[in-house]
Amino acid sequence: MSLLSIENLTKDYSTGGKTFSALHGVSLYVNGNECVGLIGESGSGKSTIANIVAGRVSATGGTVTYDGSLLTGKRVERSARNTMQMVFQSPTDSFSPRMRLGKGIREGLRYLSDLPKSEQEALVEETMRRVGLPIEYKSKHVTEISGGEAQRAAIARAVLIRPKLLICDEITSALDAEVQEQLIELLKELKREMGMAFLFISHDIRLVRSFCDRVYVMREGVIVEQGGVRSLFEHPEEDYTRRLIEASYLQDAECEG
Ligand SMILES: Nc1ncnc2c1ncn2[C@@H]1O[C@H](COP(=O)(O)OP(=O)(O)O)[C@@H](O)[C@H]1O
Ligand SMILES: [Mg+2]
């Protein structure tokens, strides 16, 4: 059985008396220890999927099953999501600007609060060291460090509990190319060490290609194509996918001047 299994997921948003269907029956799965990419143009529904899995947005229809528990419907166990974590595009979605980073990172342990304070502190420090952050940063605020450092802190917070699933929603898109590469290297190492699975959302085809095993392509709330990264990016079947790939190469060329 897959770690995460999404069947026929739908989502309608209602705003100002109008209903907009953001997802039209999406099915996908992520196996344990597998790294699955989700790509597609802006507004195609990627974040909606991530937010439904993480419990930040409710589904309209369909089912989400995670690690043997049903996450959709009325009676979801509180603990069902304890082994999944999410990292966002903006570090301020992970950390309040008023909170010191040490405390913010330690919040990743809220489900393991029976751990003695001293052990929590030791784990925070060990994890900060592991992601390449100086321990002194415990007393800093997220606004006082660089974007790349802040994402390392968000990753530290997310991996404290050694999650089975890490959902990453555009976590590199605010960073420059060199910092992006470093962050992906860190994720690769952590994946090797901890063996977690990823749902990795990115519009950066190059990063998805270097990091993921399989990929789903989304357009207007529908998965239009899926496959292993190599075959999909080398031989896309859909014109839409081909255009996404070409657009990412154009972006690269512009960045490199
Ligand atoms: N809270 C919301 N209310 C109304 N519409 C929304 C809301 N969140 C997202 N949408 C719409 O749903 C569609 C999918 O959004 P999203 O999942 O954020 O796409 P992506 O992450 O692929 O850019 C977009 O058209 C977006 O405008
Ligand atoms: Mg998004």
PDB file of C-alpha atoms and ligand atoms in Angstrom:
ATOM      1  CA  MET A   1       0.000   0.000   0.000  1.00  0.00           C
ATOM      2  CA  SER A   2       1.187   3.523  -0.803  1.00  0.00           C
ATOM      3  CA  LEU A   3       2.136   5.927   1.975  1.00  0.00           C
ATOM      4  CA  LEU A   4      -0.110   8.604   0.438  1.00  0.00           C
ATOM      5  CA  SER A   5      -2.982   7.794  -1.858  1.00  0.00           C
ATOM      6  CA  ILE A   6      -5.282  10.419  -3.362  1.00  0.00           C
ATOM      7  CA  GLU A   7      -8.378   9.260  -5.233  1.00  0.00           C
ATOM      8  CA  ASN A   8     -10.630  11.406  -7.371  1.00  0.00           C
ATOM      9  CA  LEU A   9     -10.005  14.545  -5.317  1.00  0.00           C
ATOM     10  CA  THR A  10     -12.159  17.578  -6.074  1.00  0.00           C
ATOM     11  CA  LYS A  11     -12.129  21.092  -4.647  1.00  0.00           C
ATOM     12  CA  ASP A  12     -14.603  23.895  -5.191  1.00  0.00           C
ATOM     13  CA  TYR A  13     -13.790  27.336  -3.820  1.00  0.00           C
ATOM     14  CA  SER A  14     -16.716  29.666  -3.251  1.00  0.00           C
ATOM     15  CA  THR A  15     -16.023  33.370  -3.388  1.00  0.00           C
ATOM     16  CA  GLY A  16     -18.568  36.124  -3.648  1.00  0.00           C
ATOM     17  CA  GLY A  17     -21.412  33.739  -4.411  1.00  0.00           C
ATOM     18  CA  LYS A  18     -19.516  32.122  -7.277  1.00  0.00           C
ATOM     19  CA  THR A  19     -18.026  28.643  -7.258  1.00  0.00           C
ATOM     20  CA  PHE A  20     -14.695  27.856  -8.855  1.00  0.00           C
ATOM     21  CA  SER A  21     -13.547  24.270  -9.317  1.00  0.00           C
ATOM     22  CA  ALA A  22      -9.820  24.126  -8.592  1.00  0.00           C
ATOM     23  CA  LEU A  23      -9.511  20.312  -8.715  1.00  0.00           C
ATOM     24  CA  HIS A  24     -11.531  18.050 -11.008  1.00  0.00           C
ATOM     25  CA  GLY A  25     -10.870  14.522  -9.793  1.00  0.00           C
ATOM     26  CA  VAL A  26      -7.166  14.193  -9.094  1.00  0.00           C
ATOM     27  CA  SER A  27      -5.643  10.794  -8.310  1.00  0.00           C
ATOM     28  CA  LEU A  28      -2.021  10.270  -7.349  1.00  0.00           C
ATOM     29  CA  TYR A  29       0.096   8.246  -4.956  1.00  0.00           C
ATOM     30  CA  VAL A  30       3.412   8.503  -3.160  1.00  0.00           C
ATOM     31  CA  ASN A  31       5.153   5.373  -1.919  1.00  0.00           C
ATOM     32  CA  GLY A  32       7.255   5.291   1.237  1.00  0.00           C
ATOM     33  CA  ASN A  33      10.720   6.742   0.633  1.00  0.00           C
ATOM     34  CA  GLU A  34       9.702   7.920  -2.829  1.00  0.00           C
ATOM     35  CA  CYS A  35      10.199  11.415  -4.146  1.00  0.00           C
ATOM     36  CA  VAL A  36       7.275  12.576  -6.264  1.00  0.00           C
ATOM     37  CA  GLY A  37       7.232  15.871  -8.140  1.00  0.00           C
ATOM     38  CA  LEU A  38       4.160  17.940  -8.955  1.00  0.00           C
ATOM     39  CA  ILE A  39       4.571  20.502 -11.718  1.00  0.00           C
ATOM     40  CA  GLY A  40       2.217  22.714 -13.693  1.00  0.00           C
ATOM     41  CA  GLU A  41       1.529  26.345 -14.481  1.00  0.00           C
ATOM     42  CA  SER A  42       0.527  28.790 -11.779  1.00  0.00           C
ATOM     43  CA  GLY A  43      -3.095  28.297 -10.710  1.00  0.00           C
ATOM     44  CA  SER A  44      -3.254  24.656 -11.852  1.00  0.00           C
ATOM     45  CA  GLY A  45      -4.109  23.427  -8.327  1.00  0.00           C
ATOM     46  CA  LYS A  46      -0.775  22.208  -6.933  1.00  0.00           C
ATOM     47  CA  SER A  47      -0.950  24.088  -3.634  1.00  0.00           C
ATOM     48  CA  THR A  48      -4.583  23.105  -3.207  1.00  0.00           C
ATOM     49  CA  ILE A  49      -3.573  19.434  -3.276  1.00  0.00           C
ATOM     50  CA  ALA A  50      -0.723  20.043  -0.803  1.00  0.00           C
ATOM     51  CA  ASN A  51      -2.984  22.012   1.535  1.00  0.00           C
ATOM     52  CA  ILE A  52      -5.714  19.355   1.496  1.00  0.00           C
ATOM     53  CA  VAL A  53      -3.174  16.628   2.323  1.00  0.00           C
ATOM     54  CA  ALA A  54      -1.741  18.773   5.141  1.00  0.00           C
ATOM     55  CA  GLY A  55      -5.204  19.548   6.506  1.00  0.00           C
ATOM     56  CA  ARG A  56      -5.061  23.293   5.833  1.00  0.00           C
ATOM     57  CA  VAL A  57      -7.910  23.171   3.294  1.00  0.00           C
ATOM     58  CA  SER A  58     -10.888  20.810   3.207  1.00  0.00           C
ATOM     59  CA  ALA A  59     -11.640  18.647   0.172  1.00  0.00           C
ATOM     60  CA  THR A  60     -14.975  18.888  -1.629  1.00  0.00           C
ATOM     61  CA  GLY A  61     -14.949  15.264  -2.801  1.00  0.00           C
ATOM     62  CA  GLY A  62     -12.694  12.268  -3.150  1.00  0.00           C
ATOM     63  CA  THR A  63     -10.435  10.607  -0.622  1.00  0.00           C
ATOM     64  CA  VAL A  64      -6.964  11.060   0.787  1.00  0.00           C
ATOM     65  CA  THR A  65      -5.433   8.098   2.600  1.00  0.00           C
ATOM     66  CA  TYR A  66      -2.172   8.517   4.488  1.00  0.00           C
ATOM     67  CA  ASP A  67      -0.278   5.773   6.278  1.00  0.00           C
ATOM     68  CA  GLY A  68      -3.427   3.707   6.711  1.00  0.00           C
ATOM     69  CA  SER A  69      -5.679   6.566   7.873  1.00  0.00           C
ATOM     70  CA  LEU A  70      -8.420   8.287   5.916  1.00  0.00           C
ATOM     71  CA  LEU A  71      -7.751  12.050   6.001  1.00  0.00           C
ATOM     72  CA  THR A  72     -10.929  13.163   4.239  1.00  0.00           C
ATOM     73  CA  GLY A  73     -14.428  13.102   5.698  1.00  0.00           C
ATOM     74  CA  LYS A  74     -15.788  14.059   9.068  1.00  0.00           C
ATOM     75  CA  ARG A  75     -13.970  11.816  11.501  1.00  0.00           C
ATOM     76  CA  VAL A  76     -10.258  12.340  10.958  1.00  0.00           C
ATOM     77  CA  GLU A  77      -8.047  11.208  13.827  1.00  0.00           C
ATOM     78  CA  ARG A  78      -6.091  14.089  15.305  1.00  0.00           C
ATOM     79  CA  SER A  79      -2.888  12.097  15.228  1.00  0.00           C
ATOM     80  CA  ALA A  80      -3.272  10.940  11.609  1.00  0.00           C
ATOM     81  CA  ARG A  81      -0.996  13.683  10.279  1.00  0.00           C
ATOM     82  CA  ASN A  82       1.628  13.520  13.037  1.00  0.00           C
ATOM     83  CA  THR A  83       4.238  11.956  10.777  1.00  0.00           C
ATOM     84  CA  MET A  84       3.913  14.416   7.903  1.00  0.00           C
ATOM     85  CA  GLN A  85       5.405  17.886   7.684  1.00  0.00           C
ATOM     86  CA  MET A  86       5.194  20.760   5.237  1.00  0.00           C
ATOM     87  CA  VAL A  87       7.654  23.433   4.107  1.00  0.00           C
ATOM     88  CA  PHE A  88       6.356  26.523   2.310  1.00  0.00           C
ATOM     89  CA  GLN A  89       7.643  29.008  -0.229  1.00  0.00           C
ATOM     90  CA  SER A  90       7.934  31.748   2.350  1.00  0.00           C
ATOM     91  CA  PRO A  91       9.801  31.148   5.637  1.00  0.00           C
ATOM     92  CA  THR A  92       7.367  33.505   7.340  1.00  0.00           C
ATOM     93  CA  ASP A  93       4.704  30.842   6.747  1.00  0.00           C
ATOM     94  CA  SER A  94       6.793  28.541   8.972  1.00  0.00           C
ATOM     95  CA  PHE A  95       8.015  31.090  11.520  1.00  0.00           C
ATOM     96  CA  SER A  96       6.337  34.041  13.121  1.00  0.00           C
ATOM     97  CA  PRO A  97       8.593  37.091  12.671  1.00  0.00           C
ATOM     98  CA  ARG A  98       8.275  37.781  16.412  1.00  0.00           C
ATOM     99  CA  MET A  99       9.428  34.333  17.541  1.00  0.00           C
ATOM    100  CA  ARG A 100      13.056  33.400  18.056  1.00  0.00           C
ATOM    101  CA  LEU A 101      14.201  30.651  15.691  1.00  0.00           C
ATOM    102  CA  GLY A 102      15.124  28.232  18.486  1.00  0.00           C
ATOM    103  CA  LYS A 103      11.568  28.268  19.745  1.00  0.00           C
ATOM    104  CA  GLY A 104      10.153  28.224  16.214  1.00  0.00           C
ATOM    105  CA  ILE A 105      12.187  25.160  15.261  1.00  0.00           C
ATOM    106  CA  ARG A 106      11.282  23.415  18.532  1.00  0.00           C
ATOM    107  CA  GLU A 107       7.617  23.771  17.599  1.00  0.00           C
ATOM    108  CA  GLY A 108       8.268  20.974  15.104  1.00  0.00           C
ATOM    109  CA  LEU A 109       8.270  18.710  18.183  1.00  0.00           C
ATOM    110  CA  ARG A 110       4.786  19.641  19.360  1.00  0.00           C
ATOM    111  CA  TYR A 111       3.552  16.080  18.835  1.00  0.00           C
ATOM    112  CA  LEU A 112       6.415  14.640  20.863  1.00  0.00           C
ATOM    113  CA  SER A 113       6.021  16.951  23.814  1.00  0.00           C
ATOM    114  CA  ASP A 114       6.574  14.159  26.341  1.00  0.00           C
ATOM    115  CA  LEU A 115      10.277  14.422  25.507  1.00  0.00           C
ATOM    116  CA  PRO A 116      12.114  16.182  28.391  1.00  0.00           C
ATOM    117  CA  LYS A 117      13.000  19.807  27.690  1.00  0.00           C
ATOM    118  CA  SER A 118      16.744  19.110  27.719  1.00  0.00           C
ATOM    119  CA  GLU A 119      16.354  16.373  25.110  1.00  0.00           C
ATOM    120  CA  GLN A 120      14.168  18.622  22.969  1.00  0.00           C
ATOM    121  CA  GLU A 121      16.870  21.286  23.125  1.00  0.00           C
ATOM    122  CA  ALA A 122      19.590  18.793  22.223  1.00  0.00           C
ATOM    123  CA  LEU A 123      17.550  17.567  19.255  1.00  0.00           C
ATOM    124  CA  VAL A 124      16.955  21.131  18.040  1.00  0.00           C
ATOM    125  CA  GLU A 125      20.680  21.874  18.217  1.00  0.00           C
ATOM    126  CA  GLU A 126      21.682  18.617  16.547  1.00  0.00           C
ATOM    127  CA  THR A 127      19.200  19.262  13.731  1.00  0.00           C
ATOM    128  CA  MET A 128      20.299  22.880  13.292  1.00  0.00           C
ATOM    129  CA  ARG A 129      23.870  21.661  12.987  1.00  0.00           C
ATOM    130  CA  ARG A 130      22.738  19.017  10.480  1.00  0.00           C
ATOM    131  CA  VAL A 131      21.087  21.563   8.185  1.00  0.00           C
ATOM    132  CA  GLY A 132      24.107  23.855   8.392  1.00  0.00           C
ATOM    133  CA  LEU A 133      22.859  26.563  10.765  1.00  0.00           C
ATOM    134  CA  PRO A 134      24.989  28.007  13.588  1.00  0.00           C
ATOM    135  CA  ILE A 135      23.528  27.271  17.042  1.00  0.00           C
ATOM    136  CA  GLU A 136      23.678  31.007  17.819  1.00  0.00           C
ATOM    137  CA  TYR A 137      20.804  31.424  15.372  1.00  0.00           C
ATOM    138  CA  LYS A 138      18.481  30.068  18.056  1.00  0.00           C
ATOM    139  CA  SER A 139      18.158  33.588  19.419  1.00  0.00           C
ATOM    140  CA  LYS A 140      17.698  35.274  16.021  1.00  0.00           C
ATOM    141  CA  HIS A 141      14.422  36.114  14.309  1.00  0.00           C
ATOM    142  CA  VAL A 142      13.527  34.877  10.838  1.00  0.00           C
ATOM    143  CA  THR A 143      13.754  38.449   9.530  1.00  0.00           C
ATOM    144  CA  GLU A 144      17.418  38.695  10.561  1.00  0.00           C
ATOM    145  CA  ILE A 145      18.772  35.903   8.369  1.00  0.00           C
ATOM    146  CA  SER A 146      18.962  35.238   4.622  1.00  0.00           C
ATOM    147  CA  GLY A 147      16.204  33.495   2.648  1.00  0.00           C
ATOM    148  CA  GLY A 148      18.344  30.388   2.183  1.00  0.00           C
ATOM    149  CA  GLU A 149      19.140  30.207   5.908  1.00  0.00           C
ATOM    150  CA  ALA A 150      15.477  30.679   6.756  1.00  0.00           C
ATOM    151  CA  GLN A 151      14.542  27.734   4.508  1.00  0.00           C
ATOM    152  CA  ARG A 152      17.213  25.630   6.247  1.00  0.00           C
ATOM    153  CA  ALA A 153      15.555  26.535   9.538  1.00  0.00           C
ATOM    154  CA  ALA A 154      12.135  25.589   8.111  1.00  0.00           C
ATOM    155  CA  ILE A 155      13.591  22.261   6.982  1.00  0.00           C
ATOM    156  CA  ALA A 156      15.129  21.721  10.430  1.00  0.00           C
ATOM    157  CA  ARG A 157      11.724  22.326  12.017  1.00  0.00           C
ATOM    158  CA  ALA A 158      10.115  19.883   9.578  1.00  0.00           C
ATOM    159  CA  VAL A 159      12.619  17.027   9.979  1.00  0.00           C
ATOM    160  CA  LEU A 160      12.975  17.176  13.792  1.00  0.00           C
ATOM    161  CA  ILE A 161      10.423  14.385  14.121  1.00  0.00           C
ATOM    162  CA  ARG A 162      11.873  12.406  11.205  1.00  0.00           C
ATOM    163  CA  PRO A 163       8.646  12.587   9.199  1.00  0.00           C
ATOM    164  CA  LYS A 164       7.513   9.851   6.828  1.00  0.00           C
ATOM    165  CA  LEU A 165       6.282  12.453   4.341  1.00  0.00           C
ATOM    166  CA  LEU A 166       7.643  15.922   3.685  1.00  0.00           C
ATOM    167  CA  ILE A 167       5.469  18.178   1.515  1.00  0.00           C
ATOM    168  CA  CYS A 168       7.478  20.958  -0.135  1.00  0.00           C
ATOM    169  CA  ASP A 169       5.508  23.718  -1.886  1.00  0.00           C
ATOM    170  CA  GLU A 170       7.805  25.859  -4.048  1.00  0.00           C
ATOM    171  CA  ILE A 171      10.388  25.966  -1.280  1.00  0.00           C
ATOM    172  CA  THR A 172      13.163  27.205  -3.551  1.00  0.00           C
ATOM    173  CA  SER A 173      11.314  29.705  -5.713  1.00  0.00           C
ATOM    174  CA  ALA A 174      12.329  32.774  -3.705  1.00  0.00           C
ATOM    175  CA  LEU A 175      16.033  31.813  -3.744  1.00  0.00           C
ATOM    176  CA  ASP A 176      18.763  32.339  -6.300  1.00  0.00           C
ATOM    177  CA  ALA A 177      20.094  29.435  -8.333  1.00  0.00           C
ATOM    178  CA  GLU A 178      23.175  28.652  -6.250  1.00  0.00           C
ATOM    179  CA  VAL A 179      21.235  28.607  -2.975  1.00  0.00           C
ATOM    180  CA  GLN A 180      18.552  26.438  -4.625  1.00  0.00           C
ATOM    181  CA  GLU A 181      21.162  23.826  -5.550  1.00  0.00           C
ATOM    182  CA  GLN A 182      22.567  23.808  -2.011  1.00  0.00           C
ATOM    183  CA  LEU A 183      19.109  23.322  -0.537  1.00  0.00           C
ATOM    184  CA  ILE A 184      18.362  20.419  -2.894  1.00  0.00           C
ATOM    185  CA  GLU A 185      21.706  18.820  -1.973  1.00  0.00           C
ATOM    186  CA  LEU A 186      20.691  19.088   1.695  1.00  0.00           C
ATOM    187  CA  LEU A 187      17.298  17.489   0.977  1.00  0.00           C
ATOM    188  CA  LYS A 188      18.971  14.653  -0.908  1.00  0.00           C
ATOM    189  CA  GLU A 189      21.270  13.978   2.056  1.00  0.00           C
ATOM    190  CA  LEU A 190      18.411  14.117   4.561  1.00  0.00           C
ATOM    191  CA  LYS A 191      16.381  11.763   2.392  1.00  0.00           C
ATOM    192  CA  ARG A 192      19.262   9.280   2.346  1.00  0.00           C
ATOM    193  CA  GLU A 193      19.742   9.551   6.112  1.00  0.00           C
ATOM    194  CA  MET A 194      16.112   9.586   7.217  1.00  0.00           C
ATOM    195  CA  GLY A 195      14.390   7.787   4.370  1.00  0.00           C
ATOM    196  CA  MET A 196      11.336  10.017   4.105  1.00  0.00           C
ATOM    197  CA  ALA A 197       9.051  10.412   1.095  1.00  0.00           C
ATOM    198  CA  PHE A 198       8.505  13.744  -0.639  1.00  0.00           C
ATOM    199  CA  LEU A 199       5.650  15.460  -2.415  1.00  0.00           C
ATOM    200  CA  PHE A 200       7.778  18.092  -4.113  1.00  0.00           C
ATOM    201  CA  ILE A 201       5.922  20.933  -5.791  1.00  0.00           C
ATOM    202  CA  SER A 202       7.996  23.175  -8.003  1.00  0.00           C
ATOM    203  CA  HIS A 203       7.820  25.000 -11.273  1.00  0.00           C
ATOM    204  CA  ASP A 204      11.576  24.459 -11.600  1.00  0.00           C
ATOM    205  CA  ILE A 205      11.825  21.518 -14.000  1.00  0.00           C
ATOM    206  CA  ARG A 206      15.580  21.271 -13.532  1.00  0.00           C
ATOM    207  CA  LEU A 207      15.275  20.790  -9.760  1.00  0.00           C
ATOM    208  CA  VAL A 208      12.404  18.310 -10.104  1.00  0.00           C
ATOM    209  CA  ARG A 209      14.449  16.356 -12.599  1.00  0.00           C
ATOM    210  CA  SER A 210      17.477  16.191 -10.328  1.00  0.00           C
ATOM    211  CA  PHE A 211      15.529  15.426  -7.154  1.00  0.00           C
ATOM    212  CA  CYS A 212      12.412  13.390  -7.953  1.00  0.00           C
ATOM    213  CA  ASP A 213      11.770   9.784  -8.989  1.00  0.00           C
ATOM    214  CA  ARG A 214       8.356  10.320 -10.580  1.00  0.00           C
ATOM    215  CA  VAL A 215       6.402  13.380 -11.587  1.00  0.00           C
ATOM    216  CA  TYR A 216       2.786  14.424 -12.176  1.00  0.00           C
ATOM    217  CA  VAL A 217       1.918  17.281 -14.532  1.00  0.00           C
ATOM    218  CA  MET A 218      -1.095  19.443 -13.640  1.00  0.00           C
ATOM    219  CA  ARG A 219      -3.180  21.730 -15.775  1.00  0.00           C
ATOM    220  CA  GLU A 220      -6.378  23.474 -14.679  1.00  0.00           C
ATOM    221  CA  GLY A 221      -7.114  21.057 -11.857  1.00  0.00           C
ATOM    222  CA  VAL A 222      -6.384  17.890 -13.825  1.00  0.00           C
ATOM    223  CA  ILE A 223      -3.347  15.616 -14.010  1.00  0.00           C
ATOM    224  CA  VAL A 224      -2.565  15.547 -17.708  1.00  0.00           C
ATOM    225  CA  GLU A 225       0.559  13.405 -17.683  1.00  0.00           C
ATOM    226  CA  GLN A 226       2.698  11.370 -15.308  1.00  0.00           C
ATOM    227  CA  GLY A 227       5.742   9.136 -15.354  1.00  0.00           C
ATOM    228  CA  GLY A 228       9.336   8.589 -14.276  1.00  0.00           C
ATOM    229  CA  VAL A 229      11.249  11.879 -14.429  1.00  0.00           C
ATOM    230  CA  ARG A 230      13.654  10.702 -17.065  1.00  0.00           C
ATOM    231  CA  SER A 231      11.144   9.368 -19.572  1.00  0.00           C
ATOM    232  CA  LEU A 232       8.665  12.155 -18.933  1.00  0.00           C
ATOM    233  CA  PHE A 233      11.131  14.986 -19.403  1.00  0.00           C
ATOM    234  CA  GLU A 234      12.891  13.349 -22.344  1.00  0.00           C
ATOM    235  CA  HIS A 235       9.741  12.204 -24.142  1.00  0.00           C
ATOM    236  CA  PRO A 236       6.755  14.228 -22.954  1.00  0.00           C
ATOM    237  CA  GLU A 237       3.515  13.175 -24.613  1.00  0.00           C
ATOM    238  CA  GLU A 238       1.588  16.394 -24.079  1.00  0.00           C
ATOM    239  CA  ASP A 239       2.317  19.678 -25.844  1.00  0.00           C
ATOM    240  CA  TYR A 240       1.527  21.354 -22.539  1.00  0.00           C
ATOM    241  CA  THR A 241       4.361  19.469 -20.791  1.00  0.00           C
ATOM    242  CA  ARG A 242       6.689  20.277 -23.666  1.00  0.00           C
ATOM    243  CA  ARG A 243       5.870  23.966 -23.274  1.00  0.00           C
ATOM    244  CA  LEU A 244       6.554  23.845 -19.530  1.00  0.00           C
ATOM    245  CA  ILE A 245       9.943  22.285 -20.190  1.00  0.00           C
ATOM    246  CA  GLU A 246      10.807  24.807 -22.900  1.00  0.00           C
ATOM    247  CA  ALA A 247       9.713  27.710 -20.698  1.00  0.00           C
ATOM    248  CA  SER A 248      12.022  26.530 -17.917  1.00  0.00           C
ATOM    249  CA  TYR A 249      14.976  26.356 -20.299  1.00  0.00           C
ATOM    250  CA  LEU A 250      14.215  29.877 -21.530  1.00  0.00           C
ATOM    251  CA  GLN A 251      14.177  31.073 -17.914  1.00  0.00           C
ATOM    252  CA  ASP A 252      17.550  29.431 -17.298  1.00  0.00           C
ATOM    253  CA  ALA A 253      19.008  31.116 -20.368  1.00  0.00           C
ATOM    254  CA  GLU A 254      17.727  34.488 -19.179  1.00  0.00           C
ATOM    255  CA  CYS A 255      19.169  33.956 -15.705  1.00  0.00           C
ATOM    256  CA  GLU A 256      22.543  33.081 -17.121  1.00  0.00           C
ATOM    257  CA  GLY A 257      22.316  36.221 -19.257  1.00  0.00           C
TER     258      GLY A 257
HETATM  259  N1  LIG B   1      -8.923  30.325  -1.026  1.00  0.00           N
HETATM  260  C1  LIG B   1      -9.228  30.382  -2.321  1.00  0.00           C
HETATM  261  N2  LIG B   1     -10.399  30.930  -2.752  1.00  0.00           N
HETATM  262  C2  LIG B   1     -10.714  30.985  -4.052  1.00  0.00           C
HETATM  263  N3  LIG B   1      -9.937  30.491  -5.041  1.00  0.00           N
HETATM  264  C3  LIG B   1      -8.770  29.938  -4.694  1.00  0.00           C
HETATM  265  C4  LIG B   1      -8.351  29.851  -3.327  1.00  0.00           C
HETATM  266  N4  LIG B   1      -7.137  29.242  -3.289  1.00  0.00           N
HETATM  267  C5  LIG B   1      -6.827  28.960  -4.568  1.00  0.00           C
HETATM  268  N5  LIG B   1      -7.788  29.368  -5.407  1.00  0.00           N
HETATM  269  C6  LIG B   1      -7.803  29.224  -6.875  1.00  0.00           C
HETATM  270  O1  LIG B   1      -7.650  27.855  -7.176  1.00  0.00           O
HETATM  271  C7  LIG B   1      -6.787  27.680  -8.310  1.00  0.00           C
HETATM  272  C8  LIG B   1      -5.627  26.788  -7.929  1.00  0.00           C
HETATM  273  O2  LIG B   1      -4.806  27.476  -6.994  1.00  0.00           O
HETATM  274  P1  LIG B   1      -3.483  26.823  -6.393  1.00  0.00           P
HETATM  275  O3  LIG B   1      -3.808  25.484  -5.877  1.00  0.00           O
HETATM  276  O4  LIG B   1      -2.919  27.813  -5.461  1.00  0.00           O
HETATM  277  O5  LIG B   1      -2.591  26.683  -7.703  1.00  0.00           O
HETATM  278  P2  LIG B   1      -1.000  26.526  -7.867  1.00  0.00           P
HETATM  279  O6  LIG B   1      -0.421  26.204  -6.538  1.00  0.00           O
HETATM  280  O7  LIG B   1      -0.826  25.456  -8.891  1.00  0.00           O
HETATM  281  O8  LIG B   1      -0.513  27.846  -8.388  1.00  0.00           O
HETATM  282  C9  LIG B   1      -6.368  29.083  -8.746  1.00  0.00           C
HETATM  283  O9  LIG B   1      -7.203  29.494  -9.805  1.00  0.00           O
HETATM  284  C10 LIG B   1      -6.623  29.919  -7.519  1.00  0.00           C
HETATM  285  O10 LIG B   1      -6.933  31.248  -7.866  1.00  0.00           O
HETATM  286 MG    MG B   2       1.045  27.194  -5.420  1.00  0.00          MG
END
